[in-house]
Amino acid sequence: MTAINIKNLTIKYGQTVALDNITCTVAQGDYTAIAGPNGSGKTSFVRALLALESPAGGSVIFEGIKKIGYLPQRNPGRQKHFPANVREIISTGLMGGKKFPRRLDKNDQHNIKEICRALSISDLLDREIGFLSGGQEQKALLARALVSKPDLLILDEPTSALDPEARDNFYSLLENFNKKEKTTILLVTHDAGTIGHYARKLLYLDKKMIFYGGFDEFCTSKPMTDYFGHYAQHYICKRH
Amino acid sequence: MINNIFFTLAEAVQYDFMRRALLAGILVALSTSLLGVFIVLRRMSLIGDGLSHVSFAALSLGLLLGTSPLLISVPIVMLASIFIFRLAKNPSIDGDAAIGIISGTGVALGVLIASAGKGFNIDLFSYLFGSILSVTNAELVMLGCLAALVLFFILFFYHELFSITYDEDFALCTGIHAGKINILLTLLVSAAIVLGIRVTGTLLVSSLLIFPALTSLQIAGNFRKVMFFASMFSAFSVLIGIAVSYMLDLPSGAVIVMLNALIFFLILLIKKIKI
């Protein structure tokens, strides 16, 4: 069943084309890695899906998606010591759909505790967000994205602040979440060598859509070998 | 000295103009300091300067036309704030550059209008440096409405403001209408800037937005506490500033801003010693 229908999506910044005529459909429950070189339009693509970027052409239609969780790239522009603890930041993931006076109920509190337990950050709940390490902050923001139990989870380079072990744990956790909750996942990553082990599909962008399909197909495809070369294709596929 | 200040305050409140000044000061302090927390945390501190420069042009225009300068300034500065907001959305113009463009244009326009209407330069001078002791009853009503609007806005949209201030993109994804909230925030900041001119003047009014919030951020690790302390620091500076300026016959706006700066650096020093 289709979750996202993307048709002829084009994004321009002035005269510069960031994404050119992307057409693909994402099925419900898919776990898709979005890879590509720097400046290939990965972030523009997810920002267009989230309506944070206005496309120059084309359309994005969601089907059966009610809640979206989003983990942005680390934002260096954010206030260094924002005056809030982890609990307050995670709770912003639940406030969107609430009506005034927007209070958290017992169920919400339970969900926050559960997601923090799953991410092993229960001991950080009362810590100030600005005093966390990069990896801890990343987990707290993932908890914020997951706490509302979204139908679609979009992550933009979520493992940039994580060491290799934490990164593998992070991917496994997403894989479990995808299998258990049937959450559709779109994950932007430079970590093409590892992601093939976890994600089931790959969307490879280089301003245009170079490849979209399963990793099996990608790893055996002759045209892909022509595009990437033997080494690059082997690198992406080595842990698959 | 402290006894003298309180004695002066007690003596001063017997005068009608002084009661108006103190009340106006507290209302401005409350409005600007609360809005300032969001402005500072969102790294938009320069917007205060930009809008105060626009208000210089608007006040000059008001004086040239012979109408109430503050009344004419509020809508003009509000329009300028929305223009800055729209301009900053242009991918080729950064937010601070957008403020710079409007700010420079505002001052240039103000100087041209002031030179065209030579006769009102003395009136304009009072708006440049503030004249809280001459606050009228009508202005007091406007300040009361502004403070009430700011309080209502923060109470009603607290969670939206908190979420947008931390991460606007995420807030948008959760269905929060960040664009509308941003416009409301900028409109209120515009009104606070224009009405705050009575207290400190166009040259210093942005300090009322920035200093209390920054000082409060040094000591409070909780969003609500930051807002509480910011309003307390601001109200304290305004009250004591008015009393000191009355005692020593100094310009009240400058004294208020100096007090704000003194508190900020004092807290920074205490923090450093403690570490």
mmCIF file with all atom_site columns, C-alpha atoms in Angstrom, chain A residues 47 50 52 68 70 72 77-80 82-84 88-89 92-93 95-97 100-102 128-129 137 141 144-145, chain B residues 40-41 43 91 155-160 162-163 165-167 169-170 172-176 217 220-224 226:
data_model
loop_
_atom_site.group_PDB
_atom_site.id
_atom_site.type_symbol
_atom_site.label_atom_id
_atom_site.label_alt_id
_atom_site.label_comp_id
_atom_site.label_asym_id
_atom_site.label_entity_id
_atom_site.label_seq_id
_atom_site.pdbx_PDB_ins_code
_atom_site.Cartn_x
_atom_site.Cartn_y
_atom_site.Cartn_z
_atom_site.occupancy
_atom_site.B_iso_or_equiv
_atom_site.pdbx_formal_charge
_atom_site.auth_seq_id
_atom_site.auth_comp_id
_atom_site.auth_asym_id
_atom_site.auth_atom_id
_atom_site.pdbx_PDB_model_num
ATOM 1  C CA . ARG A 1 47  ? 12.471 19.067 3.397  1.00 0.00 ? 47  ARG A CA 1
ATOM 2  C CA . LEU A 1 50  ? 7.893  17.788 5.044  1.00 0.00 ? 50  LEU A CA 1
ATOM 3  C CA . LEU A 1 52  ? 9.518  22.884 4.691  1.00 0.00 ? 52  LEU A CA 1
ATOM 4  C CA . ILE A 1 68  ? 5.148  12.408 11.001 1.00 0.00 ? 68  ILE A CA 1
ATOM 5  C CA . TYR A 1 70  ? 11.286 14.174 12.051 1.00 0.00 ? 70  TYR A CA 1
ATOM 6  C CA . PRO A 1 72  ? 16.701 17.037 11.553 1.00 0.00 ? 72  PRO A CA 1
ATOM 7  C CA . GLY A 1 77  ? 22.585 27.660 14.845 1.00 0.00 ? 77  GLY A CA 1
ATOM 8  C CA . ARG A 1 78  ? 20.506 26.604 17.837 1.00 0.00 ? 78  ARG A CA 1
ATOM 9  C CA . GLN A 1 79  ? 21.056 28.379 21.169 1.00 0.00 ? 79  GLN A CA 1
ATOM 10 C CA . LYS A 1 80  ? 23.875 26.508 22.912 1.00 0.00 ? 80  LYS A CA 1
ATOM 11 C CA . PHE A 1 82  ? 18.591 26.288 25.642 1.00 0.00 ? 82  PHE A CA 1
ATOM 12 C CA . PRO A 1 83  ? 16.765 26.553 28.996 1.00 0.00 ? 83  PRO A CA 1
ATOM 13 C CA . ALA A 1 84  ? 14.860 23.261 28.913 1.00 0.00 ? 84  ALA A CA 1
ATOM 14 C CA . GLU A 1 88  ? 10.327 19.173 27.995 1.00 0.00 ? 88  GLU A CA 1
ATOM 15 C CA . ILE A 1 89  ? 12.017 18.791 24.601 1.00 0.00 ? 89  ILE A CA 1
ATOM 16 C CA . THR A 1 92  ? 7.127  18.914 22.121 1.00 0.00 ? 92  THR A CA 1
ATOM 17 C CA . GLY A 1 93  ? 6.693  15.792 19.984 1.00 0.00 ? 93  GLY A CA 1
ATOM 18 C CA . MET A 1 95  ? 1.987  18.871 21.741 1.00 0.00 ? 95  MET A CA 1
ATOM 19 C CA . GLY A 1 96  ? 1.239  19.385 18.041 1.00 0.00 ? 96  GLY A CA 1
ATOM 20 C CA . GLY A 1 97  ? -2.142 17.692 18.007 1.00 0.00 ? 97  GLY A CA 1
ATOM 21 C CA . PHE A 1 100 ? -5.596 24.423 24.620 1.00 0.00 ? 100 PHE A CA 1
ATOM 22 C CA . PRO A 1 101 ? -4.506 24.178 27.479 1.00 0.00 ? 101 PRO A CA 1
ATOM 23 C CA . ARG A 1 102 ? -2.305 21.427 25.948 1.00 0.00 ? 102 ARG A CA 1
ATOM 24 C CA . GLU A 1 128 ? 19.333 20.312 30.485 1.00 0.00 ? 128 GLU A CA 1
ATOM 25 C CA . ILE A 1 129 ? 19.353 19.629 26.732 1.00 0.00 ? 129 ILE A CA 1
ATOM 26 C CA . GLU A 1 137 ? 21.296 14.953 22.220 1.00 0.00 ? 137 GLU A CA 1
ATOM 27 C CA . LEU A 1 141 ? 15.799 14.238 19.513 1.00 0.00 ? 141 LEU A CA 1
ATOM 28 C CA . ARG A 1 144 ? 11.073 13.446 20.429 1.00 0.00 ? 144 ARG A CA 1
ATOM 29 C CA . ALA A 1 145 ? 10.482 12.173 16.872 1.00 0.00 ? 145 ALA A CA 1
ATOM 30 C CA . VAL B 2 40  ? 17.202 36.308 22.107 1.00 0.00 ? 40  VAL B CA 1
ATOM 31 C CA . LEU B 2 41  ? 16.770 32.527 22.098 1.00 0.00 ? 41  LEU B CA 1
ATOM 32 C CA . ARG B 2 43  ? 19.044 34.680 17.656 1.00 0.00 ? 43  ARG B CA 1
ATOM 33 C CA . PRO B 2 91  ? 17.143 32.371 -0.071 1.00 0.00 ? 91  PRO B CA 1
ATOM 34 C CA . LEU B 2 155 ? -0.141 32.161 28.013 1.00 0.00 ? 155 LEU B CA 1
ATOM 35 C CA . PHE B 2 156 ? -2.249 30.947 25.097 1.00 0.00 ? 156 PHE B CA 1
ATOM 36 C CA . PHE B 2 157 ? 0.575  29.993 22.734 1.00 0.00 ? 157 PHE B CA 1
ATOM 37 C CA . TYR B 2 158 ? 3.184  28.951 25.317 1.00 0.00 ? 158 TYR B CA 1
ATOM 38 C CA . HIS B 2 159 ? 3.724  25.436 23.940 1.00 0.00 ? 159 HIS B CA 1
ATOM 39 C CA . GLU B 2 160 ? 3.799  26.611 20.327 1.00 0.00 ? 160 GLU B CA 1
ATOM 40 C CA . PHE B 2 162 ? 8.449  26.959 23.175 1.00 0.00 ? 162 PHE B CA 1
ATOM 41 C CA . SER B 2 163 ? 8.492  24.416 20.347 1.00 0.00 ? 163 SER B CA 1
ATOM 42 C CA . THR B 2 165 ? 11.885 28.666 19.679 1.00 0.00 ? 165 THR B CA 1
ATOM 43 C CA . TYR B 2 166 ? 13.726 25.379 20.094 1.00 0.00 ? 166 TYR B CA 1
ATOM 44 C CA . ASP B 2 167 ? 13.238 23.968 16.593 1.00 0.00 ? 167 ASP B CA 1
ATOM 45 C CA . ASP B 2 169 ? 11.214 22.938 11.445 1.00 0.00 ? 169 ASP B CA 1
ATOM 46 C CA . PHE B 2 170 ? 10.160 20.254 13.908 1.00 0.00 ? 170 PHE B CA 1
ATOM 47 C CA . LEU B 2 172 ? 6.036  22.786 11.623 1.00 0.00 ? 172 LEU B CA 1
ATOM 48 C CA . CYS B 2 173 ? 6.139  18.990 11.205 1.00 0.00 ? 173 CYS B CA 1
ATOM 49 C CA . THR B 2 174 ? 3.974  18.535 14.293 1.00 0.00 ? 174 THR B CA 1
ATOM 50 C CA . GLY B 2 175 ? 1.310  20.771 12.759 1.00 0.00 ? 175 GLY B CA 1
ATOM 51 C CA . ILE B 2 176 ? 2.095  24.000 14.605 1.00 0.00 ? 176 ILE B CA 1
ATOM 52 C CA . LEU B 2 217 ? 19.539 33.081 30.817 1.00 0.00 ? 217 LEU B CA 1
ATOM 53 C CA . ALA B 2 220 ? 17.800 30.131 35.056 1.00 0.00 ? 220 ALA B CA 1
ATOM 54 C CA . GLY B 2 221 ? 17.838 26.713 33.399 1.00 0.00 ? 221 GLY B CA 1
ATOM 55 C CA . ASN B 2 222 ? 14.112 26.521 32.858 1.00 0.00 ? 222 ASN B CA 1
ATOM 56 C CA . PHE B 2 223 ? 12.101 28.357 30.204 1.00 0.00 ? 223 PHE B CA 1
ATOM 57 C CA . ARG B 2 224 ? 9.397  29.617 32.575 1.00 0.00 ? 224 ARG B CA 1
ATOM 58 C CA . VAL B 2 226 ? 13.896 32.596 32.370 1.00 0.00 ? 226 VAL B CA 1
#
